[in-house]
Each structure stands twice: as structure tokens, then as C-alpha cells.
Amino acid sequence: MIGLKKINIIDAKDYVDQEVEIGAWLTDKRSSGKISFLQLRDGTAFFQGVAVKSQLGDDLYELIRHLRQETSMIITGVIHEDTRSHFGFEIEVSGLKVVGESEDYPITPKEHGIDFLLDHRHLWLRSTKPHAMMVIRNEIIRATYVFFNKEGYIKIDAPILTGSAPEGTTELFKTKYFDKEAYLSQSGQLYEEAGALAFDKVFSFGPTFRAEKSKTRRHLIEFWMIEPEMAFMHQEESLEVQERYVAFLVQSVLDNCEYELSLLGRDPEILKKYTKLPYPKISYDKAIEMLQESGDFPEIQWGADFGSPEETYLAEQFDQPVFILNYPKAIKPFYMKPHPTRDDVYICADLLAPEGYGEIIGGSEREDDFDKLEAAIKAAGLDPEAYDWYLDLRRYGSVPHSGFGLGLERAITWITGESHIREAIPFPRLLNRLNP
Ligand code: ATP
Ligand code: MG
């Protein structure tokens, strides 16, 4: 086994007809007296190893025949094309050395219930579907950095422990901070506004925490948000940034995750529609009219916030993600800038994903006038003292600025076509789940 090139399965295509070495785990196996088919994974991809008794000799073949699921090993062999598999390549085993034994691996190839799988999330991550999900998650994160760097944004990290609560304290996790109280961040936005006035265009990417008691397929307790904020930028231009960013994420997954999409059964043709710009834009007023005219929402009145059924209905009327513009003030936070000619709505927009995946972005132009912002803070029942530093941004060289927040796991769930957001994060935190 000495002297062979050590490769990863993902690179097998570059080593056809060559003998190589691979560190791998066994995920499944089919054996007969003469030939064994080993399903292998090495963390980069999955493929098949073929072990033939007549070539390996009795002792090694017996060892291979009795390998158990998730045994780790060093395999040597020759790479061949395998046109029958998704992956396209396989290894003809010439040698095998066990590294770590594995007995009674809990996740077997049979079906398991979701609670069982989530209890074993630390092991479940090894399976093909979670693996594909996490590779796509990584691609979306990578593409995020590429996009914002290309457009001249600086990443400014927002703190996770905060002394004040941006939107009120109801959904906040409170914790001790020595002899004071602190909150886990539910958004980095206010800090990004400070960043924008110092660096022009900034973004943050970090975990956010919401003590939401709602148990839906779209809500995590801990989720990751990308929050860009741009100085000297009005909402119209921000909407352009948002749609270019979302289309770029979809295109990046199409370009770089073809194999993972196929493992998940996600049709790339559907995703291609979402790379076409611009995205449709309708007003909140129009959205209410559409819901009323549908007949499906007899109770709905102007002023109502949209739940999942409303968002799904609206999204279904379009082929692409759709922006809903200018929501009523009463259902949005205080820091948004009011509409110039109407006193009942803000200059804001949510982006709804197609196919019933709900809101993936919330954004707005920000109130940039000191007096109006201070009044809005008071009107929201918040303490202006706690926002003194935030008000400084309007005291010293205030400028029009806009920003938005994209929920990473919402975007992943939509792009992958998965039904539940818990599969879009390595270790989900849910209403009833804090482990593993
Ligand atoms: P929703 O109405 O769906 O609860 P929100 O209005 O509370 O969303 P924002 O506060 O605007 O959402 O947060 C910005 C983005 O963060 C949302 O567009 C969404 O993509 C994401 N997001 C919000 N709450 C959650 C959550 N609990 N889990 C996962 N992602 C979330
Ligand atoms: Mg919410």
C-alpha cells in the first residue's frame, strides 16, 4: 500500500485506470461468495468499491465480506468508469486495511423516523441526503462571500451578546452578563448600519436567536442571517442588489452542485427560472387585493400580517420570487423609513420565495432623520437611552441608507426543495430540541 497516490472520491474522475489509495467508511454492502459491492464514502462523495474473491485471495475476501457499516478503512484499488451510477466512477479493490471498527451502527439503510434521525444528527450527517444539503449550504455561503466581495462590500461582524434589544424583548433570549443582563442577538442590523456609515457597503453573516414559540416548517430557534447595509442607497437600488444576490446564489448552486441536486431529486430546470431578472414587485395593497379576490381568505383586511397560507398563495401567482412592497407601519419595526407621500406604510419589502417557501428576505430603507427616529423609538415603547449610540448615526453625518436580511436556512430549504428547515442546518435548534 506504500507509495500510491492518496486521493478523495470526489477526484476519482482524474484517476481513471490508475491505482490509488482512499481513506473511507463503509455505508452499505452486498456480498456473494465470489464478489462484494461496497458502498463507500470518504466525506467528499459516495461511490462503489468492487471486491472480487479470485483477485484478493480467501483471507482478505473473508475480511471484506464481514465488514460492518461505518467501519473506517484504507482502500487501494484501480478507478474505473461506472456509467450505471449517479456518480459515474467506482474502485476495483486491490487491498484493504481496517482503521476503526464499527458495531451496531444505529442508522441502517432502512427507513427511520425523523425524531430518531435528529437524535442521531451527529451520525446522520454522514448519510447522502444531509451530506448533499450541507454541501449546498456551503456553496451558498461561499457564493455569498464571492458576491459581496465582488460588489465591494466589507464584512463587519455584529456582536452576538448585546445589551439592548433592537425590536423589543419578546422573542429574545436573555442571559447573565456578569452582574448585568444581556440578550442573544436576533439581528445584526443596527450594528451594520454603524458599519455602513464607516465603510459604505457592509454585510454580516452570523447566528441569530429567536425565542419563537411557533412550531413551523420555516422557523428555527437559532438560524444564520446575511445582513447587508448600504450607505447613500435608497430602497430601489437595494431591491436590485437583493435580486441580483438571490439569482447569484441560485446560479452558483446550479453551476457547482449538480450532483447534490440530483441526489436530492431537485430539478435544475425549476431553479433556472429563478436566475432570470428582474423579479416581480407588487405593493402590499395589491397583495391584499389579490388575497381578497382569491376567495380563499374571507377574513383578510388591510393591515393584516401574512402567515404561511397567505405567503404561499401570493408566491404561487408568480414564476419567480416576488417582492411585496410597503407594508403597514403597525406590523414592521420602528427603524424603517416612512413612505414619502403616505403616513401608513414604510419603504420596505419582503421577498417571498416561490413554491410556498415563504419569506426569505426582509429589508427596508432606514429612518435617517434624528428627530423622527427618536420619536419612532419612543412610539414603539422602547427606551431612547438604550439606543443612544444608534441615534449617534443620525447625529453625525446621517445619510440615506438601506439594507436587508436574508435567512440562510430559508434560502437553502427553498433552493434544495426540502420540506422542512431543520434539514438546512447541521445541528438544528427547535422548540423541543437542543441536542445533539
Ligand atoms: P417570519 O414572518 O417568517 O417569522 P420575520 O418577519 O420574523 O419572518 P425578519 O425579522 O425580517 O423575519 O428576518 C429576516 C429573515 O430571516 C427572514 O426573511 C427569514 O428569511 C429569516 N428568518 C426569520 N425568522 C426565522 C426563523 N425563526 N428561522 C429561520 N429563518 C428566519
Ligand atoms: Mg418572525
Coordinates of C-alpha atoms and ligand atoms in Angstrom, one line a residue:
M1 CA 0.0 0.0 0.0
I2 CA 3.0 2.3 0.2
G3 CA 3.7 4.9 -2.5
L4 CA 0.2 5.1 -4.0
K5 CA -1.4 8.4 -4.6
K6 CA -3.9 9.2 -1.8
I7 CA -7.0 10.8 -3.3
N8 CA -10.5 11.7 -2.4
I9 CA -13.5 10.1 -4.1
I10 CA -14.7 13.4 -5.5
D11 CA -11.5 13.5 -7.6
A12 CA -11.9 9.9 -9.0
K13 CA -12.5 11.2 -12.5
D14 CA -8.9 12.4 -12.7
Y15 CA -7.5 8.9 -11.9
V16 CA -9.3 6.5 -14.3
D17 CA -7.3 3.3 -14.8
Q18 CA -4.8 4.3 -12.0
E19 CA -4.2 2.6 -8.7
V20 CA -4.8 4.9 -5.8
E21 CA -5.4 4.9 -2.0
I22 CA -8.5 6.2 -0.3
G23 CA -9.5 6.6 3.3
A24 CA -13.2 5.7 3.5
W25 CA -16.1 4.4 5.5
L26 CA -18.5 1.6 4.6
T27 CA -22.1 2.7 4.2
D28 CA -23.6 -0.5 2.9
K29 CA -22.6 -3.7 1.2
R30 CA -23.9 -6.6 -0.9
S31 CA -21.9 -9.8 -0.9
S32 CA -21.9 -13.2 -2.5
G33 CA -19.4 -15.9 -2.3
K34 CA -17.3 -14.5 -5.1
I35 CA -17.9 -10.8 -5.3
S36 CA -18.7 -7.9 -2.9
F37 CA -20.1 -4.5 -3.7
L38 CA -19.0 -2.0 -1.1
Q39 CA -20.8 1.3 -0.8
L40 CA -18.1 3.8 0.3
R41 CA -18.0 7.4 1.4
D42 CA -15.0 9.5 2.3
G43 CA -16.7 12.8 3.2
T44 CA -16.3 14.2 -0.2
A45 CA -18.6 11.9 -2.2
F46 CA -20.1 8.4 -2.3
F47 CA -19.1 5.6 -4.7
Q48 CA -18.9 1.8 -5.1
G49 CA -16.0 -0.5 -4.5
V50 CA -15.9 -3.9 -6.2
A51 CA -14.0 -6.7 -4.4
V52 CA -13.5 -9.9 -6.3
K53 CA -12.5 -13.0 -4.3
S54 CA -10.4 -14.6 -7.1
Q55 CA -8.2 -11.4 -7.2
L56 CA -7.9 -10.8 -3.4
G57 CA -7.4 -14.3 -2.0
D58 CA -9.5 -16.1 0.6
D59 CA -8.3 -14.2 3.8
L60 CA -8.8 -10.7 2.6
Y61 CA -12.0 -11.5 0.9
E62 CA -13.4 -13.0 4.1
L63 CA -12.5 -9.9 6.0
I64 CA -14.2 -7.7 3.4
R65 CA -17.3 -9.9 3.4
H66 CA -17.7 -9.4 7.1
L67 CA -17.1 -5.6 7.2
R68 CA -19.8 -3.8 9.2
Q69 CA -21.5 -0.5 8.4
E70 CA -19.3 2.6 9.2
T71 CA -16.1 0.7 9.6
S72 CA -13.3 3.0 8.5
M73 CA -10.6 1.8 6.3
I74 CA -7.8 2.5 3.9
I75 CA -8.6 1.1 0.5
T76 CA -6.3 0.6 -2.5
G77 CA -7.5 -0.1 -6.0
V78 CA -8.0 1.0 -9.6
I79 CA -10.5 3.6 -10.6
H80 CA -12.9 2.7 -13.4
E81 CA -15.8 4.5 -15.1
D82 CA -19.2 3.2 -13.9
T83 CA -21.9 4.5 -16.2
R84 CA -24.7 2.9 -14.2
S85 CA -24.2 5.0 -11.1
H86 CA -25.1 8.6 -10.3
F87 CA -21.5 9.3 -9.5
G88 CA -20.0 7.8 -12.7
F89 CA -16.9 6.0 -11.2
E90 CA -16.0 3.1 -9.0
I91 CA -13.0 1.4 -7.5
E92 CA -11.8 -2.1 -8.1
V93 CA -10.4 -3.1 -4.7
S94 CA -6.8 -4.4 -4.6
G95 CA -6.2 -4.0 -0.9
L96 CA -8.0 -3.0 2.3
K97 CA -6.9 -2.3 5.8
V98 CA -9.4 -1.7 8.6
V99 CA -8.7 1.5 10.6
G100 CA -11.6 1.7 13.1
E101 CA -14.2 -1.0 13.8
S102 CA -17.9 -0.1 14.0
E103 CA -20.6 -2.3 15.6
D104 CA -24.3 -1.9 15.5
Y105 CA -24.3 1.5 13.8
P106 CA -27.8 2.9 14.6
I107 CA -28.7 4.4 11.3
T108 CA -29.3 1.4 9.0
P109 CA -30.3 1.6 5.3
K110 CA -33.9 1.0 6.3
E111 CA -36.3 3.9 7.0
H112 CA -36.1 5.8 10.3
G113 CA -38.4 8.3 11.9
I114 CA -37.4 11.9 11.9
D115 CA -37.0 12.1 15.7
F116 CA -34.7 9.1 15.7
L117 CA -32.7 10.7 12.9
L118 CA -32.5 14.1 14.7
D119 CA -31.4 12.3 17.9
H120 CA -28.6 10.9 15.9
R121 CA -27.8 14.0 13.9
H122 CA -24.1 13.7 14.7
L123 CA -24.1 10.4 12.7
W124 CA -27.0 11.2 10.3
L125 CA -24.8 14.0 8.8
R126 CA -22.8 11.1 7.2
S127 CA -25.8 10.0 5.1
T128 CA -26.2 11.1 1.5
K129 CA -29.1 13.5 1.9
P130 CA -27.8 15.5 4.8
H131 CA -24.4 15.4 3.1
A132 CA -25.9 16.9 -0.1
M133 CA -27.7 19.5 2.0
M134 CA -24.6 20.6 3.8
V135 CA -22.6 20.8 0.5
I136 CA -25.2 23.1 -0.9
R137 CA -25.3 25.1 2.3
N138 CA -21.5 25.6 2.0
E139 CA -21.9 26.6 -1.7
I140 CA -24.5 29.3 -0.7
I141 CA -22.1 30.6 2.0
R142 CA -19.2 30.6 -0.5
A143 CA -21.3 32.4 -3.1
T144 CA -22.4 35.0 -0.6
Y145 CA -18.8 35.9 0.1
V146 CA -17.9 36.0 -3.6
F147 CA -20.9 38.2 -4.4
F148 CA -20.4 40.8 -1.7
N149 CA -16.7 40.9 -2.2
K150 CA -17.1 41.4 -5.9
E151 CA -19.5 44.3 -5.2
G152 CA -17.1 46.0 -2.9
Y153 CA -18.7 45.1 0.5
I154 CA -16.7 44.7 3.7
K155 CA -17.7 42.0 6.2
I156 CA -18.4 43.7 9.5
D157 CA -19.2 41.2 12.3
A158 CA -22.0 42.1 14.6
P159 CA -21.8 41.1 18.2
I160 CA -23.8 38.1 19.4
L161 CA -24.2 39.3 23.0
T162 CA -26.0 42.6 23.1
G163 CA -27.1 45.0 25.9
S164 CA -30.2 46.2 24.1
A165 CA -33.0 44.7 22.1
P166 CA -33.4 46.1 18.6
E167 CA -37.1 45.2 18.1
G168 CA -38.3 44.8 21.6
T169 CA -37.7 42.0 24.0
T170 CA -40.5 39.4 23.4
E171 CA -38.6 36.9 21.2
L172 CA -35.2 37.5 22.9
F173 CA -33.1 35.0 24.8
K174 CA -31.9 36.7 28.0
T175 CA -28.7 35.6 29.7
K176 CA -26.4 36.8 32.5
Y177 CA -23.6 39.1 31.7
F178 CA -21.7 39.2 35.0
D179 CA -23.9 41.4 37.1
K180 CA -25.8 42.7 34.2
E181 CA -28.3 41.3 31.7
A182 CA -27.6 40.6 28.1
Y183 CA -29.5 39.3 25.1
L184 CA -28.5 36.9 22.3
S185 CA -28.7 38.8 19.0
Q186 CA -31.8 38.4 16.9
S187 CA -30.4 40.6 14.2
G188 CA -27.1 42.4 13.5
Q189 CA -28.8 45.2 11.6
L190 CA -28.2 48.2 13.9
Y191 CA -24.5 47.4 14.0
E192 CA -24.4 47.0 10.2
E193 CA -25.9 50.5 10.0
A194 CA -22.9 51.8 12.0
G195 CA -20.7 49.7 9.7
A196 CA -22.3 51.2 6.5
L197 CA -21.6 54.7 7.8
A198 CA -18.0 53.7 8.4
F199 CA -17.3 51.5 5.4
D200 CA -20.0 52.4 2.8
K201 CA -21.2 48.9 2.0
V202 CA -21.0 46.2 4.6
F203 CA -22.5 42.8 5.3
S204 CA -22.6 40.5 8.3
F205 CA -23.1 36.7 8.4
G206 CA -23.7 35.3 11.8
P207 CA -26.0 33.3 14.0
T208 CA -29.2 34.9 15.3
F209 CA -31.5 33.7 18.0
R210 CA -35.3 34.0 18.4
A211 CA -37.3 32.5 21.2
E212 CA -40.2 31.9 18.8
K213 CA -42.8 29.6 20.3
S214 CA -44.2 28.9 16.9
K215 CA -43.6 25.4 15.6
T216 CA -43.5 25.7 11.8
R217 CA -41.5 24.2 9.0
R218 CA -39.9 27.6 8.4
H219 CA -38.7 28.6 11.9
L220 CA -35.5 27.7 13.7
I221 CA -34.7 29.0 17.2
E222 CA -31.1 29.5 16.1
F223 CA -30.5 30.5 12.4
W224 CA -27.9 32.3 10.3
M225 CA -28.6 35.6 8.6
I226 CA -26.8 37.6 6.0
E227 CA -27.4 41.3 6.6
P228 CA -26.0 43.8 4.0
E229 CA -26.3 47.5 4.7
M230 CA -25.5 50.3 2.2
A231 CA -24.8 54.0 2.8
F232 CA -26.1 56.5 0.2
M233 CA -28.5 53.9 -1.1
H234 CA -32.3 54.1 -1.5
Q235 CA -34.7 51.2 -1.4
E236 CA -35.0 50.8 -5.2
E237 CA -31.3 50.2 -5.6
S238 CA -31.3 47.9 -2.6
L239 CA -34.0 45.8 -4.3
E240 CA -31.7 45.5 -7.3
V241 CA -28.9 44.2 -5.1
Q242 CA -31.3 41.8 -3.4
E243 CA -32.5 40.2 -6.7
R244 CA -29.0 40.0 -8.1
Y245 CA -27.8 38.4 -4.9
V246 CA -30.5 35.8 -4.8
A247 CA -30.2 35.0 -8.5
F248 CA -26.4 34.6 -8.0
L249 CA -27.0 32.1 -5.2
V250 CA -29.3 30.0 -7.4
Q251 CA -26.8 30.2 -10.3
S252 CA -23.9 29.2 -8.1
V253 CA -25.8 26.1 -6.8
L254 CA -26.7 25.2 -10.4
D255 CA -23.1 25.6 -11.6
N256 CA -21.4 23.8 -8.7
C257 CA -23.8 21.4 -7.1
E258 CA -25.3 19.4 -10.0
Y259 CA -24.6 16.1 -8.3
E260 CA -26.0 17.2 -4.9
L261 CA -29.2 18.5 -6.6
S262 CA -29.6 15.2 -8.4
L263 CA -29.1 13.3 -5.1
L264 CA -31.9 15.4 -3.6
G265 CA -34.1 15.0 -6.6
R266 CA -34.3 18.8 -7.2
D267 CA -35.0 19.6 -10.9
P268 CA -32.4 22.2 -12.1
E269 CA -34.9 23.3 -14.8
I270 CA -37.1 24.7 -12.0
L271 CA -34.2 26.6 -10.5
K272 CA -33.2 28.1 -13.8
K273 CA -36.4 30.2 -13.8
Y274 CA -35.2 31.9 -10.6
T275 CA -32.0 33.2 -12.3
K276 CA -34.0 35.5 -14.6
L277 CA -34.2 39.1 -13.6
P278 CA -35.9 41.3 -12.6
Y279 CA -38.2 39.7 -10.1
P280 CA -41.8 40.8 -10.0
K281 CA -42.7 43.5 -7.5
I282 CA -46.2 44.3 -6.1
S283 CA -47.4 46.5 -3.3
Y284 CA -48.8 45.3 0.0
D285 CA -52.1 46.9 -1.0
K286 CA -52.1 44.9 -4.3
A287 CA -51.3 41.7 -2.3
I288 CA -54.3 42.3 0.0
E289 CA -56.5 42.8 -3.1
M290 CA -55.2 39.6 -4.6
L291 CA -55.9 37.7 -1.4
Q292 CA -59.4 39.1 -1.1
E293 CA -60.2 38.4 -4.8
S294 CA -59.0 34.8 -4.4
G295 CA -61.9 34.0 -2.1
D296 CA -59.6 31.8 0.0
F297 CA -59.1 34.4 2.7
P298 CA -62.5 35.8 3.5
E299 CA -61.3 37.5 6.7
I300 CA -58.3 39.3 5.4
Q301 CA -58.2 43.1 5.8
W302 CA -55.7 45.8 5.0
G303 CA -53.3 45.9 8.0
A304 CA -53.0 42.1 8.5
D305 CA -49.6 40.4 8.6
F306 CA -49.2 37.5 6.3
G307 CA -48.9 34.0 7.6
S308 CA -47.7 31.0 5.7
P309 CA -51.0 30.4 3.7
E310 CA -51.1 34.0 2.5
E311 CA -47.4 34.0 1.5
T312 CA -47.9 30.7 -0.3
Y313 CA -50.9 31.9 -2.2
L314 CA -49.2 35.1 -3.3
A315 CA -46.0 33.3 -4.3
E316 CA -48.0 30.8 -6.4
Q317 CA -49.3 33.7 -8.6
F318 CA -45.7 34.2 -9.9
D319 CA -43.0 32.1 -11.5
Q320 CA -40.2 33.8 -9.7
P321 CA -39.5 35.1 -6.2
V322 CA -41.8 38.2 -5.7
F323 CA -41.2 41.4 -3.7
I324 CA -44.1 42.7 -1.6
L325 CA -43.5 46.4 -1.1
N326 CA -44.5 48.9 1.5
Y327 CA -46.1 47.1 4.4
P328 CA -48.3 48.9 7.1
K329 CA -46.3 50.5 9.8
A330 CA -48.1 48.6 12.6
I331 CA -46.6 45.2 11.5
K332 CA -43.0 46.3 10.9
P333 CA -40.2 47.6 13.2
F334 CA -39.6 51.2 14.1
Y335 CA -36.3 51.9 12.3
M336 CA -37.9 51.7 8.8
K337 CA -38.3 55.0 6.8
P338 CA -41.9 56.0 6.3
H339 CA -43.2 56.3 2.7
P340 CA -42.8 59.9 1.4
T341 CA -46.4 60.5 0.5
R342 CA -48.3 58.1 2.8
D343 CA -48.2 58.0 6.5
D344 CA -49.5 54.4 6.9
V345 CA -46.7 52.4 5.2
Y346 CA -42.9 52.1 5.3
I347 CA -40.4 52.0 2.4
C348 CA -39.8 48.3 2.8
A349 CA -40.1 45.0 1.1
D350 CA -40.1 41.3 1.8
L351 CA -39.0 38.8 -0.8
L352 CA -41.2 35.7 -1.0
A353 CA -39.7 32.5 -2.4
P354 CA -41.7 30.5 -4.9
E355 CA -43.2 27.1 -4.2
G356 CA -44.5 28.0 -0.8
Y357 CA -41.2 28.5 0.9
G358 CA -42.2 31.8 2.4
E359 CA -40.3 35.0 3.2
I360 CA -36.5 34.7 2.5
I361 CA -35.6 38.4 2.8
G362 CA -36.9 41.3 4.8
G363 CA -35.5 44.7 4.1
S364 CA -36.1 48.5 4.1
E365 CA -34.7 51.9 3.8
R366 CA -33.9 53.2 7.3
E367 CA -35.1 56.3 9.0
D368 CA -32.2 58.7 8.7
D369 CA -33.6 61.7 10.5
F370 CA -32.7 62.1 14.2
D371 CA -35.9 63.6 15.4
K372 CA -38.1 61.2 13.6
L373 CA -36.1 58.2 14.7
E374 CA -36.1 59.3 18.3
A375 CA -39.9 59.8 18.1
A376 CA -40.3 56.3 16.5
I377 CA -38.3 54.7 19.2
K378 CA -40.5 56.3 21.9
A379 CA -43.7 55.5 20.0
A380 CA -42.6 51.8 19.9
G381 CA -42.4 51.9 23.7
L382 CA -38.6 51.5 23.7
D383 CA -36.1 53.3 25.8
P384 CA -34.2 56.0 23.7
E385 CA -31.3 55.7 26.3
A386 CA -30.6 52.2 25.1
Y387 CA -30.5 53.4 21.5
D388 CA -28.3 56.4 22.2
W389 CA -25.4 55.0 20.2
Y390 CA -27.8 54.2 17.3
L391 CA -29.1 57.7 17.4
D392 CA -25.5 58.9 17.0
L393 CA -25.6 57.6 13.5
R394 CA -28.2 60.3 12.8
R395 CA -26.4 62.9 14.9
Y396 CA -23.1 62.8 12.9
G397 CA -23.4 62.9 9.2
S398 CA -26.6 60.9 8.6
V399 CA -27.2 59.7 5.1
P400 CA -30.0 57.8 3.3
H401 CA -29.2 54.1 3.7
S402 CA -30.9 50.8 3.1
G403 CA -30.3 47.2 4.0
F404 CA -31.8 43.7 4.2
G405 CA -31.6 40.4 5.9
L406 CA -31.6 37.0 4.1
G407 CA -32.3 33.9 6.2
L408 CA -29.7 31.4 5.2
E409 CA -31.7 28.3 6.1
R410 CA -34.8 29.6 4.4
A411 CA -32.8 30.1 1.2
I412 CA -31.3 26.6 1.4
T413 CA -34.7 25.0 2.1
W414 CA -36.1 26.7 -1.0
I415 CA -33.2 26.1 -3.3
T416 CA -32.9 22.4 -2.4
G417 CA -36.7 21.9 -2.4
E418 CA -36.7 20.4 1.0
S419 CA -39.9 20.4 3.0
H420 CA -38.5 21.4 6.5
I421 CA -36.0 24.0 7.5
R422 CA -34.4 21.6 10.2
E423 CA -32.5 19.9 7.3
A424 CA -30.8 23.0 6.2
I425 CA -28.5 23.4 9.3
P426 CA -26.0 20.9 10.7
F427 CA -27.4 20.8 14.2
P428 CA -30.9 22.3 14.3
R429 CA -32.2 24.1 17.4
L430 CA -36.0 23.7 17.5
L431 CA -38.7 24.4 20.1
N432 CA -38.2 20.9 21.5
R433 CA -34.7 20.2 20.6
L434 CA -31.3 21.4 22.0
N435 CA -29.4 18.1 21.5
P436 CA -27.1 16.9 20.0
Ligands
ATP1 P1 -41.4 35.5 9.6 O1 -42.5 36.4 9.5 O2 -41.3 34.4 8.6 O3 -41.3 34.9 11.0 P2 -39.7 37.7 10.1 O4 -40.5 38.8 9.6 O5 -39.7 37.5 11.6 O6 -40.0 36.3 9.4 P3 -37.2 39.1 9.8 O7 -37.2 39.6 11.2 O8 -37.4 40.1 8.7 O9 -38.2 37.9 9.6 O10 -35.8 38.3 9.5 C1 -35.2 38.3 8.3 C2 -35.1 37.0 7.6 O11 -34.7 36.0 8.5 C3 -36.5 36.5 7.1 O12 -36.8 37.0 5.9 C4 -36.2 35.0 7.1 O13 -35.6 34.6 5.9 C5 -35.3 34.7 8.2 N1 -35.9 34.3 9.4 C6 -36.7 35.0 10.3 N2 -37.1 34.2 11.4 C7 -36.5 33.0 11.2 C8 -36.5 31.8 11.9 N3 -37.2 31.7 13.1 N4 -35.9 30.7 11.4 C9 -35.2 30.8 10.2 N5 -35.1 31.9 9.5 C10 -35.8 33.0 9.9
MG2 MG -40.6 36.0 12.7

